[in-house]
Amino acid sequence: MNRSFRPLSRRAALGALIALGAGAAAPALAADPYPSKPILLVLPFPPGGSFDPIFRTLAEAASRDLGQPIVLMHKPGAGGVTGTASLATMNEADGYTIAVMHNSVIRAPLVQKVSWDPLKDFSYLIGLAGLATGIVVAADAPWKTLPELLADARKRPGAVSWGNVGAISINRIYAERLAKQAGTSFNLVPYKGGSEAFQAVIGRHLDVYGDPGFGPQVQGGKVRLLATFTAERLKRYDAPTVKELGHDMVIESPVGLVAPKNLDPKIAARLHMAFSKAAADPAYLQQLELFDMQPKLMTGEGYAGYARAQFERERKMLAEIGFKPE
């Protein structure tokens, strides 16, 4: 008989069972890494706009790296705010719901009452690209240049209709700033999405549209590009910038991805890595070029820093045009 043998105490036996259970569970946990199911990507605009093909292509590239499908869900409303804002009120951040972030969401608390904070209630994952905003009219519209349009608007204050997506977009703010500098006013008309607004311009139900995503319509000869709010001329088009025409206005409008707040840093890092790789995919870069968007990669921390700085810039711009929150 082995005299070194001693019966296990109740506490020791319980500890052994716990250890055995943990050991048995370890392989199961290891076999179920993130992500283990499809990821939902919320697009805060209606179907048919420029974001559709851009983010669909990006999602396909990222899903190959993640090993799980990325499912796009359109959730429009409030000029692209509603869909993204829905993540701000989620109780749990598990990495399976992410959304497109853009400046209208950052601006929202400055123009209306909301129950969330864009600087605190999101986990910023990655900055992706910058939108190029242009001023377009129908191909058969009477205005050939922006100065011609502004001269006509001065003769008929409030008569020229100017469309943009949402009632609080940066493009609406810049339309007001431009009108103020030109000594006139526009009839500002909000639309739910770019597809709807372009159809209105092409059908001559709307005089001017000032938003991104104009590339295919200009290249197809359906609309005329009068000017862009970019820092430099776009190489593809023979159109001046608003700045070189004497109005010191440049719109910087990056878009990126966010998750609900308190996302596990390891999951955030995994998503950032997958989308960083996807952002180099040739098919995605081709879509960016088609819609005149410039790649602008930022880390999650860098994108969050941009959001904080942009919030203060928006505050100053709204004060400049005398905007009063609803």
CSV table of C-alpha atoms in Angstrom, one decimal:
chain,number,residue,atom,x,y,z
A,1,MET,CA,0.0,0.0,0.0
A,2,ASN,CA,1.3,3.4,-0.9
A,3,ARG,CA,1.5,5.3,2.3
A,4,SER,CA,1.9,8.7,0.5
A,5,PHE,CA,-1.8,8.5,-0.6
A,6,ARG,CA,-4.1,10.8,1.4
A,7,PRO,CA,-7.9,11.1,0.8
A,8,LEU,CA,-8.9,14.4,-0.8
A,9,SER,CA,-10.7,16.9,1.4
A,10,ARG,CA,-14.0,18.3,0.2
A,11,ARG,CA,-12.4,21.6,-0.7
A,12,ALA,CA,-9.6,20.0,-2.7
A,13,ALA,CA,-12.1,17.7,-4.5
A,14,LEU,CA,-14.2,20.7,-5.4
A,15,GLY,CA,-11.2,22.6,-6.7
A,16,ALA,CA,-10.2,19.6,-8.8
A,17,LEU,CA,-13.6,19.4,-10.3
A,18,ILE,CA,-13.6,23.1,-11.1
A,19,ALA,CA,-10.1,22.9,-12.7
A,20,LEU,CA,-11.3,19.8,-14.7
A,21,GLY,CA,-14.3,21.7,-15.9
A,22,ALA,CA,-12.3,24.7,-16.9
A,23,GLY,CA,-9.8,22.5,-18.8
A,24,ALA,CA,-12.6,20.9,-20.6
A,25,ALA,CA,-14.2,24.2,-21.5
A,26,ALA,CA,-10.9,25.7,-22.8
A,27,PRO,CA,-10.9,23.9,-26.2
A,28,ALA,CA,-14.5,24.9,-26.8
A,29,LEU,CA,-13.7,28.5,-26.1
A,30,ALA,CA,-10.6,28.4,-28.2
A,31,ALA,CA,-12.7,27.0,-31.1
A,32,ASP,CA,-15.1,29.9,-30.9
A,33,PRO,CA,-13.0,33.0,-31.6
A,34,TYR,CA,-14.3,36.4,-32.7
A,35,PRO,CA,-16.0,36.6,-35.1
A,36,SER,CA,-18.1,33.4,-34.9
A,37,LYS,CA,-21.2,34.7,-36.7
A,38,PRO,CA,-22.1,37.4,-39.3
A,39,ILE,CA,-21.4,41.1,-38.6
A,40,LEU,CA,-24.1,43.7,-39.3
A,41,LEU,CA,-22.9,46.9,-40.9
A,42,VAL,CA,-25.5,49.7,-40.7
A,43,LEU,CA,-25.6,52.2,-43.6
A,44,PRO,CA,-27.5,55.3,-42.4
A,45,PHE,CA,-28.8,56.2,-45.9
A,46,PRO,CA,-31.4,54.8,-48.3
A,47,PRO,CA,-30.4,52.2,-51.0
A,48,GLY,CA,-29.2,53.5,-54.3
A,49,GLY,CA,-26.7,56.2,-53.1
A,50,SER,CA,-22.9,56.2,-53.5
A,51,PHE,CA,-22.4,54.5,-50.1
A,52,ASP,CA,-24.1,51.3,-51.4
A,53,PRO,CA,-21.4,50.1,-53.8
A,54,ILE,CA,-18.5,51.6,-51.8
A,55,PHE,CA,-19.3,49.9,-48.5
A,56,ARG,CA,-20.6,46.7,-50.2
A,57,THR,CA,-17.2,46.3,-51.9
A,58,LEU,CA,-15.4,47.1,-48.6
A,59,ALA,CA,-17.5,44.7,-46.6
A,60,GLU,CA,-16.8,41.9,-49.1
A,61,ALA,CA,-13.1,42.4,-48.8
A,62,ALA,CA,-13.1,42.7,-45.0
A,63,SER,CA,-15.3,39.5,-44.7
A,64,ARG,CA,-12.7,37.5,-46.5
A,65,ASP,CA,-10.2,38.4,-43.8
A,66,LEU,CA,-12.6,38.0,-40.9
A,67,GLY,CA,-14.0,34.7,-42.2
A,68,GLN,CA,-17.6,35.8,-41.6
A,69,PRO,CA,-20.1,37.6,-43.8
A,70,ILE,CA,-20.6,41.3,-43.3
A,71,VAL,CA,-24.3,42.1,-43.9
A,72,LEU,CA,-25.3,45.6,-44.9
A,73,MET,CA,-28.5,47.0,-43.5
A,74,HIS,CA,-29.9,50.3,-44.6
A,75,LYS,CA,-31.3,52.4,-41.8
A,76,PRO,CA,-32.0,56.0,-43.1
A,77,GLY,CA,-33.4,59.0,-41.3
A,78,ALA,CA,-32.5,62.4,-40.1
A,79,GLY,CA,-30.0,63.0,-42.9
A,80,GLY,CA,-28.0,59.9,-42.1
A,81,VAL,CA,-28.0,60.3,-38.3
A,82,THR,CA,-30.7,57.8,-37.2
A,83,GLY,CA,-28.9,54.6,-38.3
A,84,THR,CA,-25.6,55.4,-36.7
A,85,ALA,CA,-27.2,56.9,-33.6
A,86,SER,CA,-29.1,53.6,-33.0
A,87,LEU,CA,-25.7,52.1,-31.9
A,88,ALA,CA,-25.3,54.8,-29.3
A,89,THR,CA,-28.1,53.5,-27.2
A,90,MET,CA,-27.2,49.8,-27.4
A,91,ASN,CA,-26.6,48.1,-24.1
A,92,GLU,CA,-23.9,45.8,-25.3
A,93,ALA,CA,-20.9,46.1,-27.6
A,94,ASP,CA,-20.0,42.7,-28.9
A,95,GLY,CA,-18.5,43.5,-32.2
A,96,TYR,CA,-21.4,42.1,-34.3
A,97,THR,CA,-23.0,45.5,-35.0
A,98,ILE,CA,-21.0,48.4,-36.5
A,99,ALA,CA,-22.1,51.5,-38.5
A,100,VAL,CA,-20.9,54.1,-40.9
A,101,MET,CA,-20.0,57.3,-39.1
A,102,HIS,CA,-19.9,60.7,-40.8
A,103,ASN,CA,-19.9,64.4,-39.7
A,104,SER,CA,-23.7,64.8,-39.4
A,105,VAL,CA,-23.7,62.4,-36.5
A,106,ILE,CA,-20.9,64.3,-34.8
A,107,ARG,CA,-22.9,67.6,-35.4
A,108,ALA,CA,-26.3,66.3,-34.2
A,109,PRO,CA,-26.2,67.5,-30.6
A,110,LEU,CA,-25.4,71.0,-31.8
A,111,VAL,CA,-28.6,71.3,-33.9
A,112,GLN,CA,-31.2,69.2,-32.1
A,113,LYS,CA,-31.9,67.6,-28.8
A,114,VAL,CA,-30.5,64.0,-28.6
A,115,SER,CA,-30.2,61.5,-25.8
A,116,TRP,CA,-26.6,60.4,-26.7
A,117,ASP,CA,-23.1,61.9,-27.1
A,118,PRO,CA,-21.2,61.3,-30.3
A,119,LEU,CA,-17.9,61.7,-28.4
A,120,LYS,CA,-18.7,59.3,-25.6
A,121,ASP,CA,-21.2,56.8,-26.8
A,122,PHE,CA,-19.3,55.2,-29.7
A,123,SER,CA,-16.1,53.1,-30.1
A,124,TYR,CA,-14.3,54.6,-33.0
A,125,LEU,CA,-12.8,51.8,-35.2
A,126,ILE,CA,-11.3,53.4,-38.3
A,127,GLY,CA,-11.4,56.4,-40.5
A,128,LEU,CA,-11.7,55.4,-44.2
A,129,ALA,CA,-12.1,58.1,-46.8
A,130,GLY,CA,-12.9,61.7,-47.4
A,131,LEU,CA,-16.0,62.8,-49.4
A,132,ALA,CA,-15.7,65.3,-52.2
A,133,THR,CA,-18.6,67.8,-52.3
A,134,GLY,CA,-19.6,69.4,-55.6
A,135,ILE,CA,-22.2,71.9,-56.8
A,136,VAL,CA,-24.2,70.5,-59.7
A,137,VAL,CA,-27.1,71.5,-61.9
A,138,ALA,CA,-29.0,69.7,-64.7
A,139,ALA,CA,-27.0,69.4,-67.9
A,140,ASP,CA,-29.5,71.6,-69.6
A,141,ALA,CA,-29.8,74.2,-66.8
A,142,PRO,CA,-29.2,77.9,-67.8
A,143,TRP,CA,-26.2,78.3,-65.4
A,144,LYS,CA,-22.8,77.4,-66.9
A,145,THR,CA,-20.7,78.6,-63.9
A,146,LEU,CA,-21.0,79.2,-60.2
A,147,PRO,CA,-20.7,83.0,-60.6
A,148,GLU,CA,-23.7,82.9,-63.1
A,149,LEU,CA,-25.7,81.0,-60.5
A,150,LEU,CA,-24.9,83.3,-57.7
A,151,ALA,CA,-25.7,86.4,-59.9
A,152,ASP,CA,-29.1,85.0,-60.7
A,153,ALA,CA,-29.7,84.1,-57.0
A,154,ARG,CA,-28.9,87.7,-56.1
A,155,LYS,CA,-31.6,88.9,-58.5
A,156,ARG,CA,-34.1,86.4,-57.1
A,157,PRO,CA,-33.4,85.8,-53.4
A,158,GLY,CA,-35.0,82.6,-52.2
A,159,ALA,CA,-36.1,81.5,-55.6
A,160,VAL,CA,-33.3,79.2,-56.5
A,161,SER,CA,-33.8,75.8,-54.9
A,162,TRP,CA,-30.7,74.1,-53.4
A,163,GLY,CA,-30.9,70.5,-52.3
A,164,ASN,CA,-28.8,68.4,-49.9
A,165,VAL,CA,-29.2,65.2,-47.9
A,166,GLY,CA,-30.8,66.0,-44.5
A,167,ALA,CA,-31.7,69.2,-42.8
A,168,ILE,CA,-28.4,69.5,-40.8
A,169,SER,CA,-25.7,68.3,-43.2
A,170,ILE,CA,-22.5,70.2,-43.6
A,171,ASN,CA,-23.4,70.8,-47.2
A,172,ARG,CA,-26.6,72.6,-46.1
A,173,ILE,CA,-24.5,74.8,-43.7
A,174,TYR,CA,-22.0,75.6,-46.5
A,175,ALA,CA,-24.9,76.5,-48.9
A,176,GLU,CA,-26.1,79.0,-46.3
A,177,ARG,CA,-22.6,80.4,-45.9
A,178,LEU,CA,-22.1,80.7,-49.6
A,179,ALA,CA,-25.5,82.5,-50.0
A,180,LYS,CA,-24.6,84.9,-47.2
A,181,GLN,CA,-21.3,85.8,-48.7
A,182,ALA,CA,-23.0,86.3,-52.1
A,183,GLY,CA,-25.6,88.5,-50.6
A,184,THR,CA,-28.6,86.3,-51.3
A,185,SER,CA,-30.5,83.2,-50.1
A,186,PHE,CA,-31.5,79.8,-51.4
A,187,ASN,CA,-34.6,77.8,-51.0
A,188,LEU,CA,-32.9,74.9,-49.1
A,189,VAL,CA,-34.6,71.5,-49.7
A,190,PRO,CA,-33.6,68.4,-47.7
A,191,TYR,CA,-33.7,65.0,-49.3
A,192,LYS,CA,-33.5,61.5,-47.7
A,193,GLY,CA,-30.7,60.4,-50.0
A,194,GLY,CA,-28.5,61.3,-52.9
A,195,SER,CA,-30.3,59.1,-55.4
A,196,GLU,CA,-33.6,61.0,-54.8
A,197,ALA,CA,-31.9,64.4,-55.0
A,198,PHE,CA,-30.1,63.6,-58.3
A,199,GLN,CA,-33.3,62.5,-59.8
A,200,ALA,CA,-34.9,65.8,-58.8
A,201,VAL,CA,-32.1,67.8,-60.4
A,202,ILE,CA,-32.1,65.8,-63.6
A,203,GLY,CA,-35.9,66.1,-63.8
A,204,ARG,CA,-35.6,69.9,-63.2
A,205,HIS,CA,-37.7,69.7,-60.1
A,206,LEU,CA,-34.6,71.0,-58.1
A,207,ASP,CA,-32.2,73.7,-59.4
A,208,VAL,CA,-29.0,72.9,-57.5
A,209,TYR,CA,-27.7,69.9,-55.6
A,210,GLY,CA,-24.7,70.3,-53.3
A,211,ASP,CA,-23.4,67.0,-51.9
A,212,PRO,CA,-20.9,64.2,-52.6
A,213,GLY,CA,-21.5,61.3,-55.0
A,214,PHE,CA,-21.8,63.3,-58.1
A,215,GLY,CA,-19.2,61.5,-60.2
A,216,PRO,CA,-21.3,59.0,-62.2
A,217,GLN,CA,-24.0,61.6,-62.9
A,218,VAL,CA,-21.4,64.1,-64.2
A,219,GLN,CA,-19.5,61.5,-66.2
A,220,GLY,CA,-22.8,60.3,-67.7
A,221,GLY,CA,-23.6,63.8,-68.9
A,222,LYS,CA,-26.8,64.1,-66.8
A,223,VAL,CA,-25.6,67.0,-64.6
A,224,ARG,CA,-23.1,69.8,-64.9
A,225,LEU,CA,-20.5,70.3,-62.2
A,226,LEU,CA,-20.1,74.0,-61.5
A,227,ALA,CA,-17.5,73.9,-58.7
A,228,THR,CA,-16.3,71.7,-55.8
A,229,PHE,CA,-15.7,72.4,-52.1
A,230,THR,CA,-12.4,70.6,-52.2
A,231,ALA,CA,-9.0,72.1,-51.4
A,232,GLU,CA,-7.7,71.5,-54.9
A,233,ARG,CA,-9.4,70.9,-58.3
A,234,LEU,CA,-10.3,67.3,-58.9
A,235,LYS,CA,-8.2,66.0,-61.8
A,236,ARG,CA,-11.1,64.2,-63.5
A,237,TYR,CA,-13.1,67.4,-64.1
A,238,ASP,CA,-12.6,70.8,-65.5
A,239,ALA,CA,-14.3,72.5,-62.7
A,240,PRO,CA,-12.9,75.2,-60.3
A,241,THR,CA,-13.0,75.0,-56.5
A,242,VAL,CA,-15.3,77.3,-54.6
A,243,LYS,CA,-12.2,78.7,-52.9
A,244,GLU,CA,-10.5,79.8,-56.1
A,245,LEU,CA,-13.7,81.6,-57.1
A,246,GLY,CA,-13.3,83.8,-54.1
A,247,HIS,CA,-15.2,82.0,-51.3
A,248,ASP,CA,-12.8,80.7,-48.7
A,249,MET,CA,-14.7,77.4,-48.1
A,250,VAL,CA,-13.4,73.9,-48.1
A,251,ILE,CA,-15.4,70.9,-46.8
A,252,GLU,CA,-13.5,68.1,-45.1
A,253,SER,CA,-15.9,65.3,-44.6
A,254,PRO,CA,-14.3,61.9,-43.7
A,255,VAL,CA,-16.3,58.8,-43.1
A,256,GLY,CA,-15.4,55.8,-41.0
A,257,LEU,CA,-16.8,53.0,-38.9
A,258,VAL,CA,-17.9,52.9,-35.3
A,259,ALA,CA,-19.3,50.4,-32.8
A,260,PRO,CA,-21.2,50.9,-29.6
A,261,LYS,CA,-19.2,52.2,-26.6
A,262,ASN,CA,-17.1,50.0,-24.4
A,263,LEU,CA,-16.1,47.6,-27.2
A,264,ASP,CA,-13.4,45.1,-26.1
A,265,PRO,CA,-10.1,46.6,-27.4
A,266,LYS,CA,-9.1,43.2,-28.8
A,267,ILE,CA,-12.2,43.1,-30.9
A,268,ALA,CA,-11.8,46.7,-32.0
A,269,ALA,CA,-8.2,45.9,-33.0
A,270,ARG,CA,-9.4,42.9,-35.0
A,271,LEU,CA,-12.0,44.9,-36.9
A,272,HIS,CA,-9.5,47.7,-37.5
A,273,MET,CA,-7.0,45.3,-39.0
A,274,ALA,CA,-9.6,43.7,-41.3
A,275,PHE,CA,-10.9,46.9,-42.6
A,276,SER,CA,-7.4,48.4,-43.0
A,277,LYS,CA,-6.5,45.5,-45.2
A,278,ALA,CA,-9.9,45.8,-47.1
A,279,ALA,CA,-9.2,49.5,-47.7
A,280,ALA,CA,-6.3,48.5,-50.0
A,281,ASP,CA,-8.5,46.2,-52.1
A,282,PRO,CA,-8.4,47.3,-55.8
A,283,ALA,CA,-12.2,46.9,-56.2
A,284,TYR,CA,-12.8,49.2,-53.3
A,285,LEU,CA,-10.3,51.8,-54.4
A,286,GLN,CA,-12.0,51.7,-57.8
A,287,GLN,CA,-15.3,52.5,-56.2
A,288,LEU,CA,-13.7,55.4,-54.3
A,289,GLU,CA,-12.3,56.8,-57.5
A,290,LEU,CA,-15.7,56.5,-59.3
A,291,PHE,CA,-17.4,58.6,-56.6
A,292,ASP,CA,-14.4,61.0,-56.2
A,293,MET,CA,-13.6,60.0,-52.7
A,294,GLN,CA,-10.1,60.1,-51.4
A,295,PRO,CA,-8.6,57.4,-49.2
A,296,LYS,CA,-8.0,58.8,-45.7
A,297,LEU,CA,-7.1,56.0,-43.2
A,298,MET,CA,-7.1,56.9,-39.5
A,299,THR,CA,-6.7,54.7,-36.5
A,300,GLY,CA,-9.6,54.4,-34.1
A,301,GLU,CA,-7.9,56.7,-31.7
A,302,GLY,CA,-7.1,59.2,-34.5
A,303,TYR,CA,-10.6,59.1,-35.8
A,304,ALA,CA,-11.9,59.8,-32.2
A,305,GLY,CA,-9.5,62.7,-32.0
A,306,TYR,CA,-10.8,64.1,-35.3
A,307,ALA,CA,-14.4,63.8,-34.0
A,308,ARG,CA,-13.6,65.9,-30.9
A,309,ALA,CA,-11.9,68.6,-33.0
A,310,GLN,CA,-14.6,68.6,-35.6
A,311,PHE,CA,-17.3,69.0,-32.9
A,312,GLU,CA,-15.7,72.3,-31.9
A,313,ARG,CA,-15.3,73.4,-35.6
A,314,GLU,CA,-19.0,72.7,-36.2
A,315,ARG,CA,-20.0,74.7,-33.1
A,316,LYS,CA,-18.1,77.8,-34.6
A,317,MET,CA,-19.6,77.3,-38.1
A,318,LEU,CA,-23.2,77.1,-36.7
A,319,ALA,CA,-22.6,80.3,-34.7
A,320,GLU,CA,-21.3,82.0,-37.9
A,321,ILE,CA,-24.6,81.4,-39.8
A,322,GLY,CA,-26.7,82.2,-36.7
A,323,PHE,CA,-28.1,78.7,-36.4
A,324,LYS,CA,-30.4,78.2,-33.4
A,325,PRO,CA,-30.8,74.6,-32.1
A,326,GLU,CA,-34.3,73.1,-32.5
